[in-house]
């Protein structure tokens, strides 16, 4: 796997942990984060032994978001482009930065975000792209961009309404306020709150392992059907899943499930890539 100064990929059987690894800066997102994230996700996507991945952070905080000072120093000419060609460079930079978080959302492999302490700005963009989110009880979340004169542009404004509703999203985005882990649980941003980081990591790995034991073709299908259904009518979603199952239902794992049911034995899925 290609190394990155910001990330580390750790494999535990059929689960990968994508570590944010800039703890001395509370995982503030400098250029290597945005540059390397698409490649990190592609490495996970390309490994058939990885069935699910966890996004976690080393150090005291998940992420304090964009490293504004370092980023502005590095890209000051782009931020302050005077004419249209300069503005276009900023537009292209924003699109480039969106690629990594989009890659997590679009990955065929499910992802679980584990949040401790701070999850600010870009950190919230990152976790909103994951399929499942857990937090430790000391976690706090903030869609902070409005407090630093930025309209959030990495996905929170587009994805959070489907997770927590339009009203909660507007309140977070317009105020830039912090919310606690308990508040995040109540609004559905996270689905589990644990006592500390150790129990958070254990809970995330338990869920990831449970997912990884299911048929990978089915997990891909579930995620694809759910993502496709956003913005669609129920009828459109039902038609799409009917087409999916008409094409993909009769898999090796489906036949294994039927055989296990008939023989009263628990089927073993993904035998070609399973790591015991």
mmCIF file of N, CA, C and O in Angstrom, residues 131-189:
data_model
loop_
_atom_site.group_PDB
_atom_site.id
_atom_site.type_symbol
_atom_site.label_atom_id
_atom_site.label_comp_id
_atom_site.label_asym_id
_atom_site.label_seq_id
_atom_site.Cartn_x
_atom_site.Cartn_y
_atom_site.Cartn_z
ATOM 1 N N UNK A 131 -21.257 5.341 6.210
ATOM 2 C CA UNK A 131 -22.565 4.682 6.295
ATOM 3 C C UNK A 131 -23.103 4.642 7.721
ATOM 4 O O UNK A 131 -24.315 4.695 7.938
ATOM 5 N N UNK A 132 -22.195 4.536 8.697
ATOM 6 C CA UNK A 132 -22.574 4.419 10.099
ATOM 7 C C UNK A 132 -21.643 5.328 10.902
ATOM 8 O O UNK A 132 -20.455 5.453 10.572
ATOM 9 N N UNK A 133 -22.174 5.929 11.960
ATOM 10 C CA UNK A 133 -21.368 6.808 12.798
ATOM 11 C C UNK A 133 -21.597 6.468 14.270
ATOM 12 O O UNK A 133 -22.746 6.418 14.725
ATOM 13 N N UNK A 134 -20.494 6.236 15.011
ATOM 14 C CA UNK A 134 -20.523 6.063 16.451
ATOM 15 C C UNK A 134 -19.674 7.179 17.071
ATOM 16 O O UNK A 134 -18.791 7.744 16.420
ATOM 17 N N UNK A 135 -19.913 7.464 18.358
ATOM 18 C CA UNK A 135 -19.135 8.491 19.049
ATOM 19 C C UNK A 135 -18.895 8.089 20.494
ATOM 20 O O UNK A 135 -19.690 7.352 21.090
ATOM 21 N N UNK A 136 -17.800 8.568 21.048
ATOM 22 C CA UNK A 136 -17.591 8.464 22.493
ATOM 23 C C UNK A 136 -18.324 9.625 23.154
ATOM 24 O O UNK A 136 -18.624 10.634 22.513
ATOM 25 N N UNK A 137 -18.596 9.495 24.439
ATOM 26 C CA UNK A 137 -19.462 10.476 25.098
ATOM 27 C C UNK A 137 -18.827 11.862 25.203
ATOM 28 O O UNK A 137 -19.530 12.851 25.428
ATOM 29 N N UNK A 138 -17.495 11.958 25.001
ATOM 30 C CA UNK A 138 -16.844 13.268 25.042
ATOM 31 C C UNK A 138 -16.833 13.956 23.678
ATOM 32 O O UNK A 138 -16.290 15.053 23.541
ATOM 33 N N UNK A 139 -17.450 13.350 22.682
ATOM 34 C CA UNK A 139 -17.421 13.912 21.326
ATOM 35 C C UNK A 139 -18.309 15.152 21.232
ATOM 36 O O UNK A 139 -19.339 15.259 21.896
ATOM 37 N N UNK A 140 -17.883 16.058 20.383
ATOM 38 C CA UNK A 140 -18.714 17.208 20.030
ATOM 39 C C UNK A 140 -18.616 17.415 18.526
ATOM 40 O O UNK A 140 -17.574 17.152 17.917
ATOM 41 N N UNK A 141 -19.698 17.890 17.948
ATOM 42 C CA UNK A 141 -19.790 18.051 16.503
ATOM 43 C C UNK A 141 -20.132 19.503 16.189
ATOM 44 O O UNK A 141 -20.937 20.132 16.882
ATOM 45 N N UNK A 142 -19.547 20.018 15.113
ATOM 46 C CA UNK A 142 -19.848 21.387 14.718
ATOM 47 C C UNK A 142 -19.690 21.549 13.217
ATOM 48 O O UNK A 142 -18.659 21.192 12.651
ATOM 49 N N UNK A 143 -20.727 22.073 12.603
ATOM 50 C CA UNK A 143 -20.657 22.506 11.205
ATOM 51 C C UNK A 143 -20.174 23.963 11.245
ATOM 52 O O UNK A 143 -20.933 24.904 11.081
ATOM 53 N N UNK A 144 -18.888 24.117 11.485
ATOM 54 C CA UNK A 144 -18.290 25.351 11.956
ATOM 55 C C UNK A 144 -18.039 26.389 10.860
ATOM 56 O O UNK A 144 -17.690 27.538 11.159
ATOM 57 N N UNK A 145 -18.217 26.028 9.596
ATOM 58 C CA UNK A 145 -17.752 26.898 8.518
ATOM 59 C C UNK A 145 -18.317 28.311 8.565
ATOM 60 O O UNK A 145 -17.628 29.276 8.230
ATOM 61 N N UNK A 146 -19.565 28.466 8.993
ATOM 62 C CA UNK A 146 -20.148 29.808 9.013
ATOM 63 C C UNK A 146 -19.411 30.736 9.972
ATOM 64 O O UNK A 146 -19.407 31.959 9.788
ATOM 65 N N UNK A 147 -18.755 30.182 10.978
ATOM 66 C CA UNK A 147 -18.009 30.996 11.932
ATOM 67 C C UNK A 147 -16.637 31.410 11.407
ATOM 68 O O UNK A 147 -15.956 32.234 12.033
ATOM 69 N N UNK A 148 -16.211 30.820 10.283
ATOM 70 C CA UNK A 148 -14.945 31.237 9.657
ATOM 71 C C UNK A 148 -15.203 31.758 8.243
ATOM 72 O O UNK A 148 -14.337 31.720 7.380
ATOM 73 N N UNK A 149 -16.430 32.235 8.014
ATOM 74 C CA UNK A 149 -16.798 32.922 6.763
ATOM 75 C C UNK A 149 -16.695 32.039 5.527
ATOM 76 O O UNK A 149 -16.292 32.488 4.452
ATOM 77 N N UNK A 150 -17.089 30.767 5.678
ATOM 78 C CA UNK A 150 -17.083 29.831 4.549
ATOM 79 C C UNK A 150 -18.456 29.164 4.461
ATOM 80 O O UNK A 150 -19.060 28.834 5.486
ATOM 81 N N UNK A 151 -18.955 28.974 3.265
ATOM 82 C CA UNK A 151 -20.110 28.108 3.051
ATOM 83 C C UNK A 151 -19.577 26.684 2.931
ATOM 84 O O UNK A 151 -18.729 26.408 2.072
ATOM 85 N N UNK A 152 -20.011 25.781 3.787
ATOM 86 C CA UNK A 152 -19.511 24.403 3.776
ATOM 87 C C UNK A 152 -19.668 23.804 2.383
ATOM 88 O O UNK A 152 -20.768 23.805 1.822
ATOM 89 N N UNK A 153 -18.563 23.276 1.842
ATOM 90 C CA UNK A 153 -18.587 22.830 0.455
ATOM 91 C C UNK A 153 -18.022 21.426 0.247
ATOM 92 O O UNK A 153 -17.667 21.056 -0.872
ATOM 93 N N UNK A 154 -17.910 20.630 1.333
ATOM 94 C CA UNK A 154 -17.362 19.282 1.206
ATOM 95 C C UNK A 154 -18.415 18.193 1.431
ATOM 96 O O UNK A 154 -18.067 17.037 1.604
ATOM 97 N N UNK A 155 -19.694 18.551 1.458
ATOM 98 C CA UNK A 155 -20.728 17.529 1.466
ATOM 99 C C UNK A 155 -21.718 17.554 2.613
ATOM 100 O O UNK A 155 -22.783 16.943 2.521
ATOM 101 N N UNK A 156 -21.408 18.262 3.698
ATOM 102 C CA UNK A 156 -22.343 18.256 4.836
ATOM 103 C C UNK A 156 -23.706 18.823 4.469
ATOM 104 O O UNK A 156 -24.742 18.270 4.856
ATOM 105 N N UNK A 157 -23.731 19.931 3.735
ATOM 106 C CA UNK A 157 -25.012 20.553 3.394
ATOM 107 C C UNK A 157 -25.840 19.673 2.463
ATOM 108 O O UNK A 157 -27.066 19.796 2.417
ATOM 109 N N UNK A 158 -25.176 18.785 1.736
ATOM 110 C CA UNK A 158 -25.881 17.895 0.815
ATOM 111 C C UNK A 158 -26.294 16.584 1.485
ATOM 112 O O UNK A 158 -27.350 16.025 1.171
ATOM 113 N N UNK A 159 -25.480 16.077 2.422
ATOM 114 C CA UNK A 159 -25.736 14.754 2.989
ATOM 115 C C UNK A 159 -26.469 14.796 4.322
ATOM 116 O O UNK A 159 -27.270 13.902 4.620
ATOM 117 N N UNK A 160 -26.205 15.802 5.129
ATOM 118 C CA UNK A 160 -26.829 15.831 6.453
ATOM 119 C C UNK A 160 -28.355 15.887 6.422
ATOM 120 O O UNK A 160 -29.004 15.273 7.285
ATOM 121 N N UNK A 161 -28.993 16.598 5.468
ATOM 122 C CA UNK A 161 -30.451 16.592 5.471
ATOM 123 C C UNK A 161 -31.056 15.197 5.378
ATOM 124 O O UNK A 161 -32.141 14.948 5.928
ATOM 125 N N UNK A 162 -30.364 14.267 4.710
ATOM 126 C CA UNK A 162 -30.874 12.903 4.600
ATOM 127 C C UNK A 162 -30.591 12.094 5.863
ATOM 128 O O UNK A 162 -31.198 11.041 6.063
ATOM 129 N N UNK A 163 -29.691 12.595 6.707
ATOM 130 C CA UNK A 163 -29.335 11.887 7.932
ATOM 131 C C UNK A 163 -30.096 12.423 9.144
ATOM 132 O O UNK A 163 -30.578 11.646 9.976
ATOM 133 N N UNK A 164 -30.190 13.740 9.256
ATOM 134 C CA UNK A 164 -30.760 14.340 10.467
ATOM 135 C C UNK A 164 -31.938 15.260 10.164
ATOM 136 O O UNK A 164 -32.509 15.851 11.086
ATOM 137 N N UNK A 165 -32.293 15.395 8.900
ATOM 138 C CA UNK A 165 -33.407 16.253 8.529
ATOM 139 C C UNK A 165 -32.957 17.653 8.163
ATOM 140 O O UNK A 165 -31.888 18.127 8.579
ATOM 141 N N UNK A 166 -33.787 18.339 7.414
ATOM 142 C CA UNK A 166 -33.451 19.670 6.928
ATOM 143 C C UNK A 166 -33.376 20.690 8.053
ATOM 144 O O UNK A 166 -32.496 21.564 8.065
ATOM 145 N N UNK A 167 -34.276 20.591 9.031
ATOM 146 C CA UNK A 167 -34.320 21.579 10.102
ATOM 147 C C UNK A 167 -33.061 21.540 10.964
ATOM 148 O O UNK A 167 -32.460 22.583 11.268
ATOM 149 N N UNK A 168 -32.641 20.323 11.372
ATOM 150 C CA UNK A 168 -31.421 20.199 12.163
ATOM 151 C C UNK A 168 -30.214 20.683 11.362
ATOM 152 O O UNK A 168 -29.330 21.360 11.911
ATOM 153 N N UNK A 169 -30.166 20.339 10.086
ATOM 154 C CA UNK A 169 -29.037 20.759 9.255
ATOM 155 C C UNK A 169 -28.954 22.270 9.170
ATOM 156 O O UNK A 169 -27.875 22.860 9.307
ATOM 157 N N UNK A 170 -30.090 22.919 8.955
ATOM 158 C CA UNK A 170 -30.096 24.379 8.855
ATOM 159 C C UNK A 170 -29.646 25.027 10.167
ATOM 160 O O UNK A 170 -28.894 26.005 10.165
ATOM 161 N N UNK A 171 -30.098 24.471 11.286
ATOM 162 C CA UNK A 171 -29.691 25.040 12.567
ATOM 163 C C UNK A 171 -28.184 24.918 12.767
ATOM 164 O O UNK A 171 -27.522 25.875 13.185
ATOM 165 N N UNK A 172 -27.628 23.748 12.464
ATOM 166 C CA UNK A 172 -26.189 23.550 12.622
ATOM 167 C C UNK A 172 -25.397 24.440 11.675
ATOM 168 O O UNK A 172 -24.394 25.051 12.060
ATOM 169 N N UNK A 173 -25.850 24.524 10.421
ATOM 170 C CA UNK A 173 -25.098 25.269 9.414
ATOM 171 C C UNK A 173 -25.183 26.770 9.624
ATOM 172 O O UNK A 173 -24.204 27.495 9.411
ATOM 173 N N UNK A 174 -26.339 27.263 10.040
ATOM 174 C CA UNK A 174 -26.522 28.703 10.180
ATOM 175 C C UNK A 174 -25.904 29.244 11.475
ATOM 176 O O UNK A 174 -25.455 30.391 11.518
ATOM 177 N N UNK A 175 -25.853 28.418 12.522
ATOM 178 C CA UNK A 175 -25.273 28.870 13.779
ATOM 179 C C UNK A 175 -23.794 28.533 13.906
ATOM 180 O O UNK A 175 -23.039 29.274 14.527
ATOM 181 N N UNK A 176 -23.387 27.409 13.328
ATOM 182 C CA UNK A 176 -22.017 26.943 13.525
ATOM 183 C C UNK A 176 -21.762 26.446 14.939
ATOM 184 O O UNK A 176 -20.614 26.284 15.354
ATOM 185 N N UNK A 177 -22.820 26.163 15.699
ATOM 186 C CA UNK A 177 -22.686 25.802 17.114
ATOM 187 C C UNK A 177 -22.193 24.371 17.292
ATOM 188 O O UNK A 177 -22.211 23.552 16.363
ATOM 189 N N UNK A 178 -21.735 24.064 18.493
ATOM 190 C CA UNK A 178 -21.335 22.717 18.876
ATOM 191 C C UNK A 178 -22.552 21.959 19.407
ATOM 192 O O UNK A 178 -23.421 22.545 20.060
ATOM 193 N N UNK A 179 -22.585 20.663 19.132
ATOM 194 C CA UNK A 179 -23.562 19.793 19.778
ATOM 195 C C UNK A 179 -22.818 18.632 20.422
ATOM 196 O O UNK A 179 -21.743 18.237 19.976
ATOM 197 N N UNK A 180 -23.386 18.110 21.497
ATOM 198 C CA UNK A 180 -22.756 17.014 22.231
ATOM 199 C C UNK A 180 -23.044 15.682 21.545
ATOM 200 O O UNK A 180 -23.892 15.573 20.646
ATOM 201 N N UNK A 181 -22.347 14.641 22.016
ATOM 202 C CA UNK A 181 -22.595 13.298 21.502
ATOM 203 C C UNK A 181 -24.039 12.880 21.762
ATOM 204 O O UNK A 181 -24.677 12.235 20.914
ATOM 205 N N UNK A 182 -24.576 13.238 22.924
ATOM 206 C CA UNK A 182 -25.955 12.871 23.257
ATOM 207 C C UNK A 182 -26.940 13.571 22.321
ATOM 208 O O UNK A 182 -27.925 12.968 21.868
ATOM 209 N N UNK A 183 -26.689 14.845 22.018
ATOM 210 C CA UNK A 183 -27.546 15.556 21.067
ATOM 211 C C UNK A 183 -27.442 14.948 19.679
ATOM 212 O O UNK A 183 -28.446 14.825 18.959
ATOM 213 N N UNK A 184 -26.221 14.556 19.298
ATOM 214 C CA UNK A 184 -26.026 13.911 17.993
ATOM 215 C C UNK A 184 -26.776 12.584 17.922
ATOM 216 O O UNK A 184 -27.336 12.223 16.879
ATOM 217 N N UNK A 185 -26.812 11.864 19.046
ATOM 218 C CA UNK A 185 -27.558 10.605 19.110
ATOM 219 C C UNK A 185 -29.049 10.858 18.966
ATOM 220 O O UNK A 185 -29.752 10.156 18.229
ATOM 221 N N UNK A 186 -29.555 11.859 19.644
ATOM 222 C CA UNK A 186 -30.983 12.158 19.612
ATOM 223 C C UNK A 186 -31.451 12.561 18.218
ATOM 224 O O UNK A 186 -32.566 12.231 17.819
ATOM 225 N N UNK A 187 -30.611 13.282 17.474
ATOM 226 C CA UNK A 187 -31.022 13.712 16.130
ATOM 227 C C UNK A 187 -30.684 12.700 15.050
ATOM 228 O O UNK A 187 -31.032 12.901 13.886
ATOM 229 N N UNK A 188 -30.020 11.598 15.424
ATOM 230 C CA UNK A 188 -29.742 10.540 14.456
ATOM 231 C C UNK A 188 -28.443 10.693 13.701
ATOM 232 O O UNK A 188 -28.180 9.922 12.763
ATOM 233 N N UNK A 189 -27.609 11.641 14.096
ATOM 234 C CA UNK A 189 -26.313 11.785 13.438
ATOM 235 C C UNK A 189 -25.410 10.602 13.758
ATOM 236 O O UNK A 189 -24.681 10.111 12.898
#
